[in-house]
Amino acid sequence: MLKPEILDPQGQAVQRALPRLGFEGIADVRQGKRFELDVEGPVDDAALARIHEMAETFLANTVIEDFVVKVES
């Protein structure tokens, strides 16, 4: 996700369009991207650390984006 202090024109465009489409009560919209990774083997602490490193150095632009690593079964 873009950091809160970074302008999000796509999110603003969606927010402006929602009332015209009949969707009320949305105070703010932020857009982002998502990566889903299928991990070979167990997702232990070492695997999570490696995935976090991958996100920080390759998948996310940490100058303007925040990221979260989570495991879903």
CSV table of C-alpha atoms in Angstrom, one decimal:
chain,number,residue,atom,x,y,z
A,1,MET,CA,0.0,0.0,0.0
A,2,LEU,CA,1.1,3.6,-0.6
A,3,LYS,CA,2.2,5.3,2.6
A,4,PRO,CA,-0.5,7.6,4.1
A,5,GLU,CA,1.5,10.7,3.2
A,6,ILE,CA,1.7,9.8,-0.5
A,7,LEU,CA,-0.9,11.2,-2.9
A,8,ASP,CA,-3.2,8.4,-4.2
A,9,PRO,CA,-4.9,9.7,-7.4
A,10,GLN,CA,-6.4,6.3,-8.2
A,11,GLY,CA,-7.9,6.0,-4.8
A,12,GLN,CA,-9.3,9.6,-5.0
A,13,ALA,CA,-10.9,8.8,-8.4
A,14,VAL,CA,-12.6,5.8,-7.0
A,15,GLN,CA,-13.8,7.8,-3.9
A,16,ARG,CA,-15.3,10.5,-6.1
A,17,ALA,CA,-17.0,7.9,-8.3
A,18,LEU,CA,-18.6,5.9,-5.5
A,19,PRO,CA,-21.5,8.3,-4.7
A,20,ARG,CA,-22.4,8.6,-8.4
A,21,LEU,CA,-22.7,4.8,-8.4
A,22,GLY,CA,-25.0,4.8,-5.4
A,23,PHE,CA,-22.4,3.9,-2.8
A,24,GLU,CA,-22.5,6.3,0.2
A,25,GLY,CA,-20.7,6.5,3.5
A,26,ILE,CA,-17.1,5.9,2.3
A,27,ALA,CA,-14.7,8.5,3.8
A,28,ASP,CA,-11.5,7.5,2.1
A,29,VAL,CA,-10.2,5.0,-0.5
A,30,ARG,CA,-6.6,3.9,-0.9
A,31,GLN,CA,-5.5,1.5,-3.6
A,32,GLY,CA,-2.7,-0.9,-3.5
A,33,LYS,CA,-1.3,-4.1,-4.9
A,34,ARG,CA,-1.1,-7.7,-3.6
A,35,PHE,CA,1.3,-10.6,-4.2
A,36,GLU,CA,0.3,-14.2,-3.4
A,37,LEU,CA,3.2,-16.6,-3.0
A,38,ASP,CA,2.9,-20.4,-2.7
A,39,VAL,CA,5.7,-21.6,-0.5
A,40,GLU,CA,7.4,-25.0,-1.0
A,41,GLY,CA,7.7,-26.7,2.3
A,42,PRO,CA,6.7,-25.5,5.8
A,43,VAL,CA,6.2,-21.8,6.5
A,44,ASP,CA,8.5,-21.5,9.5
A,45,ASP,CA,10.2,-18.5,11.0
A,46,ALA,CA,13.1,-18.8,8.5
A,47,ALA,CA,10.8,-18.9,5.5
A,48,LEU,CA,8.8,-15.9,6.8
A,49,ALA,CA,12.1,-13.9,7.4
A,50,ARG,CA,13.2,-14.7,3.8
A,51,ILE,CA,9.8,-13.6,2.4
A,52,HIS,CA,9.9,-10.4,4.4
A,53,GLU,CA,13.4,-9.7,3.0
A,54,MET,CA,12.0,-10.4,-0.5
A,55,ALA,CA,9.2,-8.0,-0.1
A,56,GLU,CA,11.4,-5.3,1.4
A,57,THR,CA,14.1,-5.5,-1.3
A,58,PHE,CA,12.2,-6.5,-4.4
A,59,LEU,CA,8.4,-6.5,-4.3
A,60,ALA,CA,7.7,-3.2,-2.5
A,61,ASN,CA,9.1,0.3,-3.1
A,62,THR,CA,9.7,1.1,0.5
A,63,VAL,CA,10.3,4.7,-0.2
A,64,ILE,CA,6.6,5.2,-0.9
A,65,GLU,CA,4.9,1.9,0.1
A,66,ASP,CA,4.3,0.0,3.3
A,67,PHE,CA,3.8,-3.8,3.2
A,68,VAL,CA,2.5,-6.6,5.3
A,69,VAL,CA,3.5,-10.3,5.1
A,70,LYS,CA,0.8,-12.7,6.3
A,71,VAL,CA,0.2,-16.4,6.1
A,72,GLU,CA,-3.1,-17.8,4.9
A,73,SER,CA,-3.9,-21.5,4.8
